[in-house]
Amino acid sequence: FSVPDYQRDYEWTNKENSTLADDVFNLIADPSSSSHFTGAIVTTPYNRVDGIKSSIKIEDYQISEQNVKHLLDGQQRLTSLMVFISVLKKTISEDTSIVEARKNVFVRQLEGLLFGNDWNSCQQAPKLILNSDTGYYFNQEILGLVPDEQANGRLKGPRRLKTAIKTYKEAIADAKKDLIEDMHYCKDEDEFYARTVDVIRNKMIFVEIACDK
């Protein structure tokens, strides 16, 4: 998915990001819930004219334009979920209580949500491409791509991405304590991460409304 040039910048605040985190962890606390409707996304076919400010050139990944869609609605929620996934991946990678083999499993599963395989170039192409200044910062800090001198963290969109990173880092730490130590829904960190990854991969449901133009 690529955000076209005419779309607004990243706008979510701590309130919306906290709600999204609660949605994830409530599904762990309520195992009877099989899924959660996360939202609808509206797409149209990719148009190069509307992607001039894109932070990533799709030709660098040898992606066919036919395999890219412009994201007209749902950008805020989808971007935020990508930030959550990135923060969760980093949290797991840095957790010394998890054995390396398990870390690798979780990290691969989460990277599969952030990136898609490009079989032509053997590169992993980002599944979400943002535009302009926010996109450069997103690529560097969320996707972990090569540092970009255009990634200016002082601008509005990047500042809100920074806030989202902080919000999700704190939410994951709080939920881990609550679900393991206080409510005993998970017996240890490994189970907490396993169930969180499962919720994101299998229970957070998006509906795509694809428009012809």
PDB file of C-alpha atoms in Angstrom:
ATOM      1  CA  PHE A   1       0.000   0.000   0.000  1.00  0.00           C
ATOM      2  CA  SER A   2       1.243   3.483  -0.885  1.00  0.00           C
ATOM      3  CA  VAL A   3      -0.120   6.706   0.588  1.00  0.00           C
ATOM      4  CA  PRO A   4      -0.752   9.182  -2.261  1.00  0.00           C
ATOM      5  CA  ASP A   5       0.608  12.717  -2.156  1.00  0.00           C
ATOM      6  CA  TYR A   6      -2.753  14.350  -1.533  1.00  0.00           C
ATOM      7  CA  GLN A   7      -3.409  12.473   1.718  1.00  0.00           C
ATOM      8  CA  ARG A   8      -2.978  14.193   5.087  1.00  0.00           C
ATOM      9  CA  ASP A   9       0.009  13.579   7.321  1.00  0.00           C
ATOM     10  CA  TYR A  10       0.127  11.115  10.213  1.00  0.00           C
ATOM     11  CA  GLU A  11      -2.242  12.564  12.830  1.00  0.00           C
ATOM     12  CA  TRP A  12      -2.849   9.976  15.537  1.00  0.00           C
ATOM     13  CA  THR A  13      -2.181  11.054  19.117  1.00  0.00           C
ATOM     14  CA  ASN A  14      -1.576   9.174  22.347  1.00  0.00           C
ATOM     15  CA  LYS A  15      -5.329   8.665  22.792  1.00  0.00           C
ATOM     16  CA  GLU A  16      -5.863   6.745  19.542  1.00  0.00           C
ATOM     17  CA  ASN A  17      -2.646   4.764  19.923  1.00  0.00           C
ATOM     18  CA  SER A  18      -3.514   3.755  23.485  1.00  0.00           C
ATOM     19  CA  THR A  19      -6.903   2.516  22.265  1.00  0.00           C
ATOM     20  CA  LEU A  20      -5.277   0.394  19.565  1.00  0.00           C
ATOM     21  CA  ALA A  21      -2.898  -1.156  22.114  1.00  0.00           C
ATOM     22  CA  ASP A  22      -5.848  -1.889  24.402  1.00  0.00           C
ATOM     23  CA  ASP A  23      -7.610  -3.635  21.511  1.00  0.00           C
ATOM     24  CA  VAL A  24      -4.632  -5.959  21.074  1.00  0.00           C
ATOM     25  CA  PHE A  25      -4.197  -6.866  24.719  1.00  0.00           C
ATOM     26  CA  ASN A  26      -7.920  -7.193  25.441  1.00  0.00           C
ATOM     27  CA  LEU A  27      -7.961 -10.061  22.944  1.00  0.00           C
ATOM     28  CA  ILE A  28      -5.396 -11.844  25.099  1.00  0.00           C
ATOM     29  CA  ALA A  29      -7.373 -11.201  28.268  1.00  0.00           C
ATOM     30  CA  ASP A  30     -10.537 -12.482  26.566  1.00  0.00           C
ATOM     31  CA  PRO A  31      -9.583 -15.743  24.830  1.00  0.00           C
ATOM     32  CA  SER A  32     -13.219 -16.315  23.808  1.00  0.00           C
ATOM     33  CA  SER A  33     -12.873 -13.478  21.276  1.00  0.00           C
ATOM     34  CA  SER A  34     -11.898 -15.019  17.965  1.00  0.00           C
ATOM     35  CA  SER A  35     -11.270 -11.738  16.130  1.00  0.00           C
ATOM     36  CA  HIS A  36     -11.461  -7.968  16.301  1.00  0.00           C
ATOM     37  CA  PHE A  37     -12.639  -5.669  13.511  1.00  0.00           C
ATOM     38  CA  THR A  38      -9.765  -3.202  13.336  1.00  0.00           C
ATOM     39  CA  GLY A  39     -11.212  -1.058  10.569  1.00  0.00           C
ATOM     40  CA  ALA A  40     -11.796  -0.622   6.863  1.00  0.00           C
ATOM     41  CA  ILE A  41      -9.250   0.547   4.334  1.00  0.00           C
ATOM     42  CA  VAL A  42     -10.184   2.106   1.007  1.00  0.00           C
ATOM     43  CA  THR A  43      -7.836   1.612  -1.945  1.00  0.00           C
ATOM     44  CA  THR A  44      -7.521   2.578  -5.589  1.00  0.00           C
ATOM     45  CA  PRO A  45      -5.081   1.401  -8.275  1.00  0.00           C
ATOM     46  CA  TYR A  46      -1.620   2.951  -8.050  1.00  0.00           C
ATOM     47  CA  ASN A  47      -1.060   6.116 -10.097  1.00  0.00           C
ATOM     48  CA  ARG A  48       2.533   7.280 -10.470  1.00  0.00           C
ATOM     49  CA  VAL A  49       1.387  10.912 -10.782  1.00  0.00           C
ATOM     50  CA  ASP A  50       0.021  10.771  -7.224  1.00  0.00           C
ATOM     51  CA  GLY A  51       3.170   9.167  -5.837  1.00  0.00           C
ATOM     52  CA  ILE A  52       5.790  11.773  -6.710  1.00  0.00           C
ATOM     53  CA  LYS A  53       6.482  12.503  -3.016  1.00  0.00           C
ATOM     54  CA  SER A  54       6.683   8.826  -2.102  1.00  0.00           C
ATOM     55  CA  SER A  55       9.517   8.096   0.329  1.00  0.00           C
ATOM     56  CA  ILE A  56      10.350   4.877  -1.520  1.00  0.00           C
ATOM     57  CA  LYS A  57      10.686   4.307  -5.246  1.00  0.00           C
ATOM     58  CA  ILE A  58       8.889   1.090  -6.067  1.00  0.00           C
ATOM     59  CA  GLU A  59      11.263   0.470  -8.953  1.00  0.00           C
ATOM     60  CA  ASP A  60      14.092   0.122  -6.408  1.00  0.00           C
ATOM     61  CA  TYR A  61      12.391  -3.087  -5.300  1.00  0.00           C
ATOM     62  CA  GLN A  62      11.363  -4.078  -8.817  1.00  0.00           C
ATOM     63  CA  ILE A  63       7.731  -4.020  -7.728  1.00  0.00           C
ATOM     64  CA  SER A  64       5.181  -3.929 -10.510  1.00  0.00           C
ATOM     65  CA  GLU A  65       2.789  -0.981 -10.275  1.00  0.00           C
ATOM     66  CA  GLN A  66      -0.016  -3.510 -10.664  1.00  0.00           C
ATOM     67  CA  ASN A  67       0.943  -4.910  -7.258  1.00  0.00           C
ATOM     68  CA  VAL A  68       0.719  -1.536  -5.495  1.00  0.00           C
ATOM     69  CA  LYS A  69      -2.463   0.194  -4.337  1.00  0.00           C
ATOM     70  CA  HIS A  70      -3.018   3.740  -3.161  1.00  0.00           C
ATOM     71  CA  LEU A  71      -4.363   3.917   0.372  1.00  0.00           C
ATOM     72  CA  LEU A  72      -7.192   6.461   0.479  1.00  0.00           C
ATOM     73  CA  ASP A  73      -8.647   5.697   3.898  1.00  0.00           C
ATOM     74  CA  GLY A  74      -7.257   3.759   6.845  1.00  0.00           C
ATOM     75  CA  GLN A  75      -3.769   5.273   6.672  1.00  0.00           C
ATOM     76  CA  GLN A  76      -3.751   6.353  10.330  1.00  0.00           C
ATOM     77  CA  ARG A  77      -4.787   2.987  11.720  1.00  0.00           C
ATOM     78  CA  LEU A  78      -2.596   0.926   9.405  1.00  0.00           C
ATOM     79  CA  THR A  79       0.447   3.131  10.027  1.00  0.00           C
ATOM     80  CA  SER A  80      -0.104   2.879  13.772  1.00  0.00           C
ATOM     81  CA  LEU A  81      -0.381  -0.892  13.637  1.00  0.00           C
ATOM     82  CA  MET A  82       2.906  -1.017  11.720  1.00  0.00           C
ATOM     83  CA  VAL A  83       4.517   1.108  14.454  1.00  0.00           C
ATOM     84  CA  PHE A  84       3.145  -1.248  17.118  1.00  0.00           C
ATOM     85  CA  ILE A  85       4.548  -4.266  15.260  1.00  0.00           C
ATOM     86  CA  SER A  86       7.950  -2.596  14.944  1.00  0.00           C
ATOM     87  CA  VAL A  87       8.085  -1.701  18.647  1.00  0.00           C
ATOM     88  CA  LEU A  88       7.002  -5.223  19.610  1.00  0.00           C
ATOM     89  CA  LYS A  89       9.727  -6.688  17.383  1.00  0.00           C
ATOM     90  CA  LYS A  90      12.387  -4.525  19.006  1.00  0.00           C
ATOM     91  CA  THR A  91      11.080  -5.312  22.502  1.00  0.00           C
ATOM     92  CA  ILE A  92      11.311  -9.041  21.848  1.00  0.00           C
ATOM     93  CA  SER A  93      14.776  -8.708  20.319  1.00  0.00           C
ATOM     94  CA  GLU A  94      16.049  -6.932  23.436  1.00  0.00           C
ATOM     95  CA  ASP A  95      14.376  -9.224  26.002  1.00  0.00           C
ATOM     96  CA  THR A  96      17.098 -11.378  27.573  1.00  0.00           C
ATOM     97  CA  SER A  97      14.530 -13.710  29.140  1.00  0.00           C
ATOM     98  CA  ILE A  98      13.676 -15.195  25.717  1.00  0.00           C
ATOM     99  CA  VAL A  99      15.972 -17.791  24.162  1.00  0.00           C
ATOM    100  CA  GLU A 100      17.407 -16.899  20.757  1.00  0.00           C
ATOM    101  CA  ALA A 101      15.538 -19.605  18.867  1.00  0.00           C
ATOM    102  CA  ARG A 102      12.188 -18.283  20.087  1.00  0.00           C
ATOM    103  CA  LYS A 103      13.219 -14.683  19.433  1.00  0.00           C
ATOM    104  CA  ASN A 104      14.014 -15.592  15.853  1.00  0.00           C
ATOM    105  CA  VAL A 105      10.587 -17.182  15.395  1.00  0.00           C
ATOM    106  CA  PHE A 106       8.748 -14.141  16.710  1.00  0.00           C
ATOM    107  CA  VAL A 107      10.911 -11.678  14.782  1.00  0.00           C
ATOM    108  CA  ARG A 108      10.417 -13.519  11.486  1.00  0.00           C
ATOM    109  CA  GLN A 109       6.660 -13.584  12.007  1.00  0.00           C
ATOM    110  CA  LEU A 110       6.555  -9.845  12.702  1.00  0.00           C
ATOM    111  CA  GLU A 111       8.878  -8.970   9.831  1.00  0.00           C
ATOM    112  CA  GLY A 112       6.482 -10.856   7.573  1.00  0.00           C
ATOM    113  CA  LEU A 113       3.867  -8.243   8.478  1.00  0.00           C
ATOM    114  CA  LEU A 114       6.172  -5.288   7.819  1.00  0.00           C
ATOM    115  CA  PHE A 115       7.746  -6.585   4.624  1.00  0.00           C
ATOM    116  CA  GLY A 116       6.781  -8.727   1.652  1.00  0.00           C
ATOM    117  CA  ASN A 117       9.197 -10.809  -0.371  1.00  0.00           C
ATOM    118  CA  ASP A 118      10.142  -9.467  -3.789  1.00  0.00           C
ATOM    119  CA  TRP A 119      11.113 -12.580  -5.671  1.00  0.00           C
ATOM    120  CA  ASN A 120      12.702 -10.625  -8.532  1.00  0.00           C
ATOM    121  CA  SER A 121      15.359  -8.816  -6.515  1.00  0.00           C
ATOM    122  CA  CYS A 122      15.491 -11.002  -3.369  1.00  0.00           C
ATOM    123  CA  GLN A 123      14.775  -7.894  -1.288  1.00  0.00           C
ATOM    124  CA  GLN A 124      12.049  -7.477   1.251  1.00  0.00           C
ATOM    125  CA  ALA A 125       9.781  -4.700   0.060  1.00  0.00           C
ATOM    126  CA  PRO A 126       7.942  -2.626   2.685  1.00  0.00           C
ATOM    127  CA  LYS A 127       4.226  -3.379   2.769  1.00  0.00           C
ATOM    128  CA  LEU A 128       3.375   0.247   3.591  1.00  0.00           C
ATOM    129  CA  ILE A 129       4.927   3.236   1.825  1.00  0.00           C
ATOM    130  CA  LEU A 130       4.335   6.678   3.305  1.00  0.00           C
ATOM    131  CA  ASN A 131       5.051   9.950   1.545  1.00  0.00           C
ATOM    132  CA  SER A 132       7.251  12.960   2.130  1.00  0.00           C
ATOM    133  CA  ASP A 133       8.890  13.775   5.495  1.00  0.00           C
ATOM    134  CA  THR A 134       6.873  11.333   7.566  1.00  0.00           C
ATOM    135  CA  GLY A 135       7.747   8.576   5.128  1.00  0.00           C
ATOM    136  CA  TYR A 136      11.486   9.145   5.403  1.00  0.00           C
ATOM    137  CA  TYR A 137      11.295   9.012   9.191  1.00  0.00           C
ATOM    138  CA  PHE A 138       9.015   5.952   9.089  1.00  0.00           C
ATOM    139  CA  ASN A 139      11.450   4.113   6.826  1.00  0.00           C
ATOM    140  CA  GLN A 140      14.384   4.828   9.117  1.00  0.00           C
ATOM    141  CA  GLU A 141      12.883   4.438  12.591  1.00  0.00           C
ATOM    142  CA  ILE A 142      10.031   1.965  12.032  1.00  0.00           C
ATOM    143  CA  LEU A 143      11.220  -0.187   9.149  1.00  0.00           C
ATOM    144  CA  GLY A 144      14.909   0.064  10.033  1.00  0.00           C
ATOM    145  CA  LEU A 145      16.004   0.876   6.502  1.00  0.00           C
ATOM    146  CA  VAL A 146      19.229   2.695   5.697  1.00  0.00           C
ATOM    147  CA  PRO A 147      19.379   6.058   7.563  1.00  0.00           C
ATOM    148  CA  ASP A 148      18.112   8.893   5.410  1.00  0.00           C
ATOM    149  CA  GLU A 149      19.310  12.497   5.749  1.00  0.00           C
ATOM    150  CA  GLN A 150      15.767  13.558   4.877  1.00  0.00           C
ATOM    151  CA  ALA A 151      14.402  11.882   8.031  1.00  0.00           C
ATOM    152  CA  ASN A 152      13.732  15.007  10.090  1.00  0.00           C
ATOM    153  CA  GLY A 153      12.312  14.047  13.479  1.00  0.00           C
ATOM    154  CA  ARG A 154      11.395  17.640  14.345  1.00  0.00           C
ATOM    155  CA  LEU A 155       8.520  17.893  11.867  1.00  0.00           C
ATOM    156  CA  LYS A 156       4.901  17.267  12.833  1.00  0.00           C
ATOM    157  CA  GLY A 157       4.374  13.832  11.325  1.00  0.00           C
ATOM    158  CA  PRO A 158       7.675  12.387  12.589  1.00  0.00           C
ATOM    159  CA  ARG A 159       7.043  13.879  16.042  1.00  0.00           C
ATOM    160  CA  ARG A 160       3.750  12.020  16.201  1.00  0.00           C
ATOM    161  CA  LEU A 161       5.481   8.825  15.117  1.00  0.00           C
ATOM    162  CA  LYS A 162       7.900   9.361  18.011  1.00  0.00           C
ATOM    163  CA  THR A 163       4.952   9.711  20.374  1.00  0.00           C
ATOM    164  CA  ALA A 164       3.420   6.515  19.004  1.00  0.00           C
ATOM    165  CA  ILE A 165       6.690   4.627  19.538  1.00  0.00           C
ATOM    166  CA  LYS A 166       6.821   5.795  23.168  1.00  0.00           C
ATOM    167  CA  THR A 167       3.138   4.969  23.735  1.00  0.00           C
ATOM    168  CA  TYR A 168       3.454   1.435  22.383  1.00  0.00           C
ATOM    169  CA  LYS A 169       6.701   0.748  24.250  1.00  0.00           C
ATOM    170  CA  GLU A 170       5.018   1.675  27.527  1.00  0.00           C
ATOM    171  CA  ALA A 171       1.804  -0.189  26.652  1.00  0.00           C
ATOM    172  CA  ILE A 172       3.700  -3.411  25.903  1.00  0.00           C
ATOM    173  CA  ALA A 173       5.649  -3.171  29.169  1.00  0.00           C
ATOM    174  CA  ASP A 174       2.483  -2.502  31.178  1.00  0.00           C
ATOM    175  CA  ALA A 175       0.506  -5.272  29.490  1.00  0.00           C
ATOM    176  CA  LYS A 176       3.312  -7.780  30.017  1.00  0.00           C
ATOM    177  CA  LYS A 177       3.293  -7.049  33.748  1.00  0.00           C
ATOM    178  CA  ASP A 178      -0.498  -7.094  34.002  1.00  0.00           C
ATOM    179  CA  LEU A 179      -1.077 -10.265  31.983  1.00  0.00           C
ATOM    180  CA  ILE A 180       1.751 -12.255  33.594  1.00  0.00           C
ATOM    181  CA  GLU A 181       2.087 -11.030  37.179  1.00  0.00           C
ATOM    182  CA  ASP A 182      -1.294  -9.536  38.047  1.00  0.00           C
ATOM    183  CA  MET A 183      -3.964 -11.380  36.064  1.00  0.00           C
ATOM    184  CA  HIS A 184      -2.020 -14.570  35.234  1.00  0.00           C
ATOM    185  CA  TYR A 185      -3.359 -14.854  31.684  1.00  0.00           C
ATOM    186  CA  CYS A 186       0.179 -15.719  30.532  1.00  0.00           C
ATOM    187  CA  LYS A 187       2.608 -17.879  32.489  1.00  0.00           C
ATOM    188  CA  ASP A 188       5.767 -16.111  31.280  1.00  0.00           C
ATOM    189  CA  GLU A 189       7.233 -13.661  28.757  1.00  0.00           C
ATOM    190  CA  ASP A 190       7.416 -16.287  26.015  1.00  0.00           C
ATOM    191  CA  GLU A 191       3.703 -16.989  26.202  1.00  0.00           C
ATOM    192  CA  PHE A 192       2.929 -13.263  26.364  1.00  0.00           C
ATOM    193  CA  TYR A 193       4.848 -12.594  23.160  1.00  0.00           C
ATOM    194  CA  ALA A 194       3.459 -15.679  21.443  1.00  0.00           C
ATOM    195  CA  ARG A 195      -0.114 -14.664  22.165  1.00  0.00           C
ATOM    196  CA  THR A 196       0.478 -11.021  21.237  1.00  0.00           C
ATOM    197  CA  VAL A 197       1.988 -12.016  17.891  1.00  0.00           C
ATOM    198  CA  ASP A 198      -0.901 -14.414  17.294  1.00  0.00           C
ATOM    199  CA  VAL A 199      -3.453 -11.664  17.973  1.00  0.00           C
ATOM    200  CA  ILE A 200      -1.814  -9.331  15.475  1.00  0.00           C
ATOM    201  CA  ARG A 201      -1.369 -11.988  12.789  1.00  0.00           C
ATOM    202  CA  ASN A 202      -4.709 -13.757  13.111  1.00  0.00           C
ATOM    203  CA  LYS A 203      -7.268 -11.706  15.037  1.00  0.00           C
ATOM    204  CA  MET A 204      -6.854  -8.064  13.992  1.00  0.00           C
ATOM    205  CA  ILE A 205      -9.144  -7.920  10.972  1.00  0.00           C
ATOM    206  CA  PHE A 206      -9.073  -5.228   8.270  1.00  0.00           C
ATOM    207  CA  VAL A 207     -11.636  -5.033   5.484  1.00  0.00           C
ATOM    208  CA  GLU A 208     -10.440  -3.632   2.176  1.00  0.00           C
ATOM    209  CA  ILE A 209     -12.820  -1.636  -0.004  1.00  0.00           C
ATOM    210  CA  ALA A 210     -11.166  -1.593  -3.412  1.00  0.00           C
ATOM    211  CA  CYS A 211     -12.333   1.125  -5.815  1.00  0.00           C
ATOM    212  CA  ASP A 212     -11.628   1.027  -9.517  1.00  0.00           C
ATOM    213  CA  LYS A 213     -10.571   4.663  -9.654  1.00  0.00           C
TER     214      LYS A 213
END
